Coordinates of C-alpha atoms in Angstrom, one line a residue:
X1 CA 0.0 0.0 0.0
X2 CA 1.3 3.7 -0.7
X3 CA -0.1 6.6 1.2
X4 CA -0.3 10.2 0.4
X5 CA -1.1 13.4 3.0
X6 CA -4.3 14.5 3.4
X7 CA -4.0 17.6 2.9
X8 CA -3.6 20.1 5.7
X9 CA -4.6 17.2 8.3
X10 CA -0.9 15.9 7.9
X11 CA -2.5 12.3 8.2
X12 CA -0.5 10.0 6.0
X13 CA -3.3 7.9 4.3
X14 CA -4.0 4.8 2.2
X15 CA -4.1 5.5 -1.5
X16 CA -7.1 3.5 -1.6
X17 CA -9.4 3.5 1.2
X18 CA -12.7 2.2 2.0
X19 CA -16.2 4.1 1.4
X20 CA -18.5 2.2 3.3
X21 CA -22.2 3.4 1.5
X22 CA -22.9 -0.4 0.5
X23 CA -20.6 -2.4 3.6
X24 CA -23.2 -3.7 4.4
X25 CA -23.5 -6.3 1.7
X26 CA -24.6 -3.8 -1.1
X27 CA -27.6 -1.3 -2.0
X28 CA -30.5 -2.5 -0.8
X29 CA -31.9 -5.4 1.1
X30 CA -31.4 -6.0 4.8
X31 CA -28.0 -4.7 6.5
X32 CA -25.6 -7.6 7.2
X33 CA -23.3 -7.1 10.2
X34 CA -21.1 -9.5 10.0
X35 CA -20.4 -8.8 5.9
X36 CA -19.4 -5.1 7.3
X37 CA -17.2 -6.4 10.1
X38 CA -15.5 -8.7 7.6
X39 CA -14.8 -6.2 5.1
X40 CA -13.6 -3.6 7.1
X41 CA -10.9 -6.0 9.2
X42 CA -10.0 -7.2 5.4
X43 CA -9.7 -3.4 4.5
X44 CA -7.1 -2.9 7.3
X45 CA -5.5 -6.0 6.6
X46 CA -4.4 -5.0 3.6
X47 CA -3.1 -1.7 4.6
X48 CA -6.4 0.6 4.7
X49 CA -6.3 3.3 7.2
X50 CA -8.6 5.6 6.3
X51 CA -12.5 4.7 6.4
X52 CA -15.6 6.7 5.3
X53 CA -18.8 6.5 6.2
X54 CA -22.2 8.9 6.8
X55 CA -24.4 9.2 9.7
X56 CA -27.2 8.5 6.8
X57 CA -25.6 5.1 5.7
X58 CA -27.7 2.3 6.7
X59 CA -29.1 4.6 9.2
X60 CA -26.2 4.3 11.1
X61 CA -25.7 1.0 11.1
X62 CA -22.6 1.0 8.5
X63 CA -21.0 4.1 11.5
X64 CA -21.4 1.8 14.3
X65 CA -19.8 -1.1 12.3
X66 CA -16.6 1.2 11.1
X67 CA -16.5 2.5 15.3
X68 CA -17.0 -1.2 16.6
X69 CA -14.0 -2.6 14.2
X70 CA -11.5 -0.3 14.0
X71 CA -11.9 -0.2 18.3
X72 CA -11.0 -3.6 17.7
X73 CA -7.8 -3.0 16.1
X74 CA -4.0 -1.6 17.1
X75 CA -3.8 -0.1 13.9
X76 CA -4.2 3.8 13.4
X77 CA -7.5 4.2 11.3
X78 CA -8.6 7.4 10.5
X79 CA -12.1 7.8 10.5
X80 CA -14.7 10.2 8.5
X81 CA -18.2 10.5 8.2
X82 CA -20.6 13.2 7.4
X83 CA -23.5 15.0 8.6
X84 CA -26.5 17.4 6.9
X85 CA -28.2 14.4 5.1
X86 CA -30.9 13.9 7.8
X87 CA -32.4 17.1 7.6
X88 CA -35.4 17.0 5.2
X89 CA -36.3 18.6 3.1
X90 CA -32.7 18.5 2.3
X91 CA -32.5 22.7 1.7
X92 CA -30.1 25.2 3.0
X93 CA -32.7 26.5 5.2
X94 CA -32.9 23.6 7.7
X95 CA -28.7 23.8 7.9
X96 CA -28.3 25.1 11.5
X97 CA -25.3 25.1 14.0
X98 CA -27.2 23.8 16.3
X99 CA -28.9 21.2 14.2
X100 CA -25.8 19.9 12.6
X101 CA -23.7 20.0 16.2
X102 CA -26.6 17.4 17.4
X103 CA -25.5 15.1 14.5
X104 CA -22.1 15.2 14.9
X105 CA -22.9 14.6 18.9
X106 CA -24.7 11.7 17.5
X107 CA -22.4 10.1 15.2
X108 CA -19.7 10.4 18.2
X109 CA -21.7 8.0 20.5
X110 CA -22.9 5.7 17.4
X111 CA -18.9 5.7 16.6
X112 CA -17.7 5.3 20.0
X113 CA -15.1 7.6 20.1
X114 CA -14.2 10.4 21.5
X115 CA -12.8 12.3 18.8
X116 CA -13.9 11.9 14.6
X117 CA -11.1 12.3 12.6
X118 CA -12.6 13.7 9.8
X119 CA -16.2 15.3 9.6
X120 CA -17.7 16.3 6.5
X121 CA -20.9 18.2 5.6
X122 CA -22.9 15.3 3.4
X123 CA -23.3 17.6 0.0
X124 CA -24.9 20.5 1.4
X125 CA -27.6 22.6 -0.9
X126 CA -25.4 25.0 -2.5
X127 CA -26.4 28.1 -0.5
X128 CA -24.0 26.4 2.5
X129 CA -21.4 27.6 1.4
X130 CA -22.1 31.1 1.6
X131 CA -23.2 31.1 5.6
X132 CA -19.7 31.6 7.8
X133 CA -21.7 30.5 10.5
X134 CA -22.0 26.7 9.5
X135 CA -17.9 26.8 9.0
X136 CA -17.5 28.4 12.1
X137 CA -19.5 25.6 13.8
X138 CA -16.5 23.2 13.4
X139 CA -14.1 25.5 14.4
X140 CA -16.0 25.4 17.8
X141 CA -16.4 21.5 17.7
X142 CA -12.7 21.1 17.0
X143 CA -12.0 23.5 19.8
X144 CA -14.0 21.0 22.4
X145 CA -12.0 18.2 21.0
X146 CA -14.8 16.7 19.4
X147 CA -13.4 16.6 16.1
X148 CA -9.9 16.6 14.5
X149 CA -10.6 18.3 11.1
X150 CA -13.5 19.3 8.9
X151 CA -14.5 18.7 5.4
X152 CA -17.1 18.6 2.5
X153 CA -18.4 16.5 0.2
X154 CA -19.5 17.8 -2.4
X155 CA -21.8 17.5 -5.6
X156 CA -20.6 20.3 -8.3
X157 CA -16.9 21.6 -8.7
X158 CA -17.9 25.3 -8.3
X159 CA -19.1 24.3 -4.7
X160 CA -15.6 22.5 -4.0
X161 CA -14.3 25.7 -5.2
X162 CA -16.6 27.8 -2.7
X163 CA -15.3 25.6 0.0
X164 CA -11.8 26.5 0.2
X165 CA -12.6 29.9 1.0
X166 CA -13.5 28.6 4.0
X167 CA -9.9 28.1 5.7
X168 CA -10.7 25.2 8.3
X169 CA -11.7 23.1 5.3
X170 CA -9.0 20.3 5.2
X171 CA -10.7 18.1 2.5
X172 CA -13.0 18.3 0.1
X173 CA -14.8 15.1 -1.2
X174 CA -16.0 15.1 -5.2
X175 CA -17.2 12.5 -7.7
X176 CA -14.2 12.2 -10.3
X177 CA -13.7 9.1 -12.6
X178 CA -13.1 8.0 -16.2
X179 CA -16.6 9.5 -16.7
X180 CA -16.6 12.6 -14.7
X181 CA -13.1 14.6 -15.3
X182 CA -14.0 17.8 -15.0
X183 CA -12.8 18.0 -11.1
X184 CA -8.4 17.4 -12.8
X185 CA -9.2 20.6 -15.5
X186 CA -10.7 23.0 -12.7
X187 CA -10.4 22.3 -8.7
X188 CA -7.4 20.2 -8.4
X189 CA -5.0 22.4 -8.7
X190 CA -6.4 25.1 -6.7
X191 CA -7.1 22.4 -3.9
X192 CA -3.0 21.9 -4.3
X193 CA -2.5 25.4 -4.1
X194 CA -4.8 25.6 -0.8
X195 CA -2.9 22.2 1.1
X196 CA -6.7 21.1 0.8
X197 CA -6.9 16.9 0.4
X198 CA -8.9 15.6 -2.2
X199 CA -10.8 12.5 -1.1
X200 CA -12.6 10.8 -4.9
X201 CA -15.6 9.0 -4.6
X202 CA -17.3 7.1 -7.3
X203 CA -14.6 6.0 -8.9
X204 CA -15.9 3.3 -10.7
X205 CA -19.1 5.3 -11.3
X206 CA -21.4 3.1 -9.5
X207 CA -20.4 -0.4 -10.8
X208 CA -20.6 0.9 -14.1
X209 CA -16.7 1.2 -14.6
X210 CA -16.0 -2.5 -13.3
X211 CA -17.3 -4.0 -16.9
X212 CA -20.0 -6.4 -15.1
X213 CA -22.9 -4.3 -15.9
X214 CA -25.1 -5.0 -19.5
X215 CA -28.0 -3.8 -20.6
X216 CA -29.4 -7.2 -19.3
X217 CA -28.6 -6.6 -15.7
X218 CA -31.2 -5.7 -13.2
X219 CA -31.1 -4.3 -9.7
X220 CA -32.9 -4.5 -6.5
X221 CA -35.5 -1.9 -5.8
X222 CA -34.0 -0.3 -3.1
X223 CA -30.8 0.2 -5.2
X224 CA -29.9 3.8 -6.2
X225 CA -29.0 2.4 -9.5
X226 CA -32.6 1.4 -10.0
X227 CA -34.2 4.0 -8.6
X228 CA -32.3 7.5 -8.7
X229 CA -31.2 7.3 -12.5
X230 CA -33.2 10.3 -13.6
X231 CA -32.1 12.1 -9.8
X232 CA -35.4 11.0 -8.2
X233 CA -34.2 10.8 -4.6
X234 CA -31.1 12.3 -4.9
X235 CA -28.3 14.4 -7.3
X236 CA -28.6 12.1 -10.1
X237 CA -24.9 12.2 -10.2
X238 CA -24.6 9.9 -7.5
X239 CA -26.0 7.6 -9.4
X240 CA -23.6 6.5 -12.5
X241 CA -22.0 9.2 -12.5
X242 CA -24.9 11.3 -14.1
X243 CA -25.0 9.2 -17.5
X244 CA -26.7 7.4 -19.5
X245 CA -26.2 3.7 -19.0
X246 CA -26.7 2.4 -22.4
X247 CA -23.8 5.1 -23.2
X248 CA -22.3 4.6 -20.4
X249 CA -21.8 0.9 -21.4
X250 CA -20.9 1.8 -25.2
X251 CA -17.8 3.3 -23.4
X252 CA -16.5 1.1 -20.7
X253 CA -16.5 -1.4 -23.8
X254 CA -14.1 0.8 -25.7
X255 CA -12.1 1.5 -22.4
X256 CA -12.1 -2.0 -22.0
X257 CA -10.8 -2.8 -25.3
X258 CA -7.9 -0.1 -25.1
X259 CA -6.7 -1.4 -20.9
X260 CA -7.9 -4.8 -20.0
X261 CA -8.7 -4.8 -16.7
X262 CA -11.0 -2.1 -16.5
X263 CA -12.2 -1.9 -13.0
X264 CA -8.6 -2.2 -11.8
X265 CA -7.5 0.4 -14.1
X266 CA -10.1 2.9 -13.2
X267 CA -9.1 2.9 -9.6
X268 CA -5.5 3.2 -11.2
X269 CA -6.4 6.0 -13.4
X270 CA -7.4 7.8 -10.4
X271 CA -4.2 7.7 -8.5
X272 CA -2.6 9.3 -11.4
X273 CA -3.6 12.9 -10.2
X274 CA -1.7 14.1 -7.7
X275 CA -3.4 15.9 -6.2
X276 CA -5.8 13.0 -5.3
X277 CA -4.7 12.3 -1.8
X278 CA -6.8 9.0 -1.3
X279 CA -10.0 7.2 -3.9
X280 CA -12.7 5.1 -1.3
X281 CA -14.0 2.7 -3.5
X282 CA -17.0 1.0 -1.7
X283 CA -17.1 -2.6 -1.6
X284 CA -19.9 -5.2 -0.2
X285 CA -17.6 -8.3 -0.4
X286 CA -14.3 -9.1 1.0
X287 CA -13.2 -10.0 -2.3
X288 CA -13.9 -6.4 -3.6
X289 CA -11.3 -4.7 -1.0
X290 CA -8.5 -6.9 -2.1
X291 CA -9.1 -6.5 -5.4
X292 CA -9.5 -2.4 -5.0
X293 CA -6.1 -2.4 -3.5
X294 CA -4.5 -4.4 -5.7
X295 CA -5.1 -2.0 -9.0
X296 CA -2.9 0.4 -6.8
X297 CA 0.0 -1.5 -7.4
X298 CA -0.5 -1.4 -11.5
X299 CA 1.8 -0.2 -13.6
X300 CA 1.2 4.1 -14.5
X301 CA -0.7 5.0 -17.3
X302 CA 1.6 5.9 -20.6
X303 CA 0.6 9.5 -21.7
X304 CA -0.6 7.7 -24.9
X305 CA -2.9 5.5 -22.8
X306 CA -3.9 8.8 -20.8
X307 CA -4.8 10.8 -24.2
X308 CA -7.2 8.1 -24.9
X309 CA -9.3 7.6 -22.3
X310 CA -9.1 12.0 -22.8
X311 CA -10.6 11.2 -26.3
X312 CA -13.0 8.6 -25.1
X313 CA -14.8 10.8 -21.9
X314 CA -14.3 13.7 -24.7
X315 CA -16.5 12.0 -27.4
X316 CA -19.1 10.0 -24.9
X317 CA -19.9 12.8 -21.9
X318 CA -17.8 15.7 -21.7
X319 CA -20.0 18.0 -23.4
X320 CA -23.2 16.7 -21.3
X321 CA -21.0 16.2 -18.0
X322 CA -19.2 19.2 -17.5
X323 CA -21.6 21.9 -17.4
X324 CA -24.0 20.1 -14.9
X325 CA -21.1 19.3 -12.1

């Protein structure tokens, strides 16, 4: 395993880490604990100390699995989670200091720590990040030692962009893939040029970039994939990466075709930005992590190899996927 820094934290983190959205044993269906615990203990196994998670992730459930596990182990494992995605309606009107210090209050005792790492608001409505007094909020909660550092996640590069005017924002959490690389031509270097860490999510844009998915497969109800394609329940974004599918699959073909490998050398593809500090692919089998960690250890891209998956997102998405995020 290689690490990088997290930005201004200083921690020294996993290249690859764990998002824990589907830990459980995937989206939807009943929350398995002792899939999770496996996982996670597999994750730190292999080298994994830095774990994500949300207050909103199995309603808690996949929090108080991370807590329980890495309690159980020696290791140093850095923990973040994130708050704002309980209030509902999900507008910047019900963001309050003193609604979001009662969440990160919860998630403490659901963790069972004294201290989070690494809090992040959960992709606020963009208005957030024009109130100072939601930042200032986590200057007071680091103050009382209740959390290390703060962070974002975010939905839309101009919002990553808003946050680093904020100066206690150590990380800033985005959606950046084969699919979505607008985040390397517009934030990342301004996150450099702030110390800020870059934490990528979705980096195999829900499943889509791992190959396994045709137009034949179906999936469960209570998947996002099934039910949030058209941004029903949520930023459609979330949900692969904001594209089409039958597209989407036209493409991971090609990529395929050019790599080998594809899954493997999407996570890859990742770590060849700098100014990524860490990627958390999710996983909801053990078998998942290893793999996930093991495409670290591939071989860079050539610049040739880099120019054409450049032509590929540039011909499939970019002139649909940049504007929106």
């Amino acid at each position: 395993m290689n690490y990088r820094k997290l930005g201004k934290t200083n921690f020294e983190v996993s290249a690859v880490s764990l998002g824990t959205w589907q830990v459980g044993g995937g989206w939807g269906g009943p929350f398995d604990k002792s899939t999770a615990y496996r996982i996670i203990h597999e994750a730190i196994d292999q080298g994994i100390n830095f774990i994500d998670t949300a207050d909103v992730y199995d309603a808690g459930l996949s929090e108080a699995a991370v807590g329980k596990v890495v309690r159980e182990r020696s290791e140093e494992v850095y923990i973040a989670t994130k708050c704002g995605r309980q209030i509902q309606p999900h507008l910047a009107e019900g963001y309050t200091p003193l609604v979001l210090r009662k969440y990160v209050e919860a998630s403490l005792r659901n963790l069972g720590v004294e201290t989070i790492d690494l809090i992040q608001l959960h992709c606020p409505p963009s208005p957030v990040y024009q109130r100072p007094e939601i930042f200032g909020l986590f200057e007071e909660l680091q103050k009382e030692g209740k959390i290390r550092h703060m962070g974002v996640s975010v939905e839309k590069v101009d919002e990553a962009l808003q946050a680093l005017t904020f100066s206690n924002v150590a990380t800033v959490q985005i959606i950046f893939n084969m699919f979505r690389q607008k985040p390397a031509d517009v934030f990342f270097q301004e996150a450099k040029n702030n110390d800020c860490g870059v934490i990528v999510r979705v980096p195999l844009a829900s499943g889509l970039l791992t190959g396994k998915i045709s137009k034949e497969t179906t999936f469960h109800p209570e998947d996002h994939r099934q039910f949030n394609r058209a941004g029903e329940a949520f930023d459609k974004g979330e949900t692969f990466s904001g594209i089409p599918l039958e597209k989407g699959i036209e493409a991971v073909a090609e990529l395929d075709d050019l790599l080998g490998d594809v899954a493997a050398k999407a996570i890859r593809w990742v770590l060849m930005f700098d100014a990524v500090s860490t990627v958390i692919p999710g996983a909801s089998r053990v078998e998942q992590v290893r793999a996930n960690v093991q495409a670290s250890a591939l071989p860079p891209f050539s610049p040739a190899e880099m120019e054409a998956v450049a032509e590929i997102y540039a011909r499939y998405f970019k002139e649909e996927i940049h504007p929106q995020w």
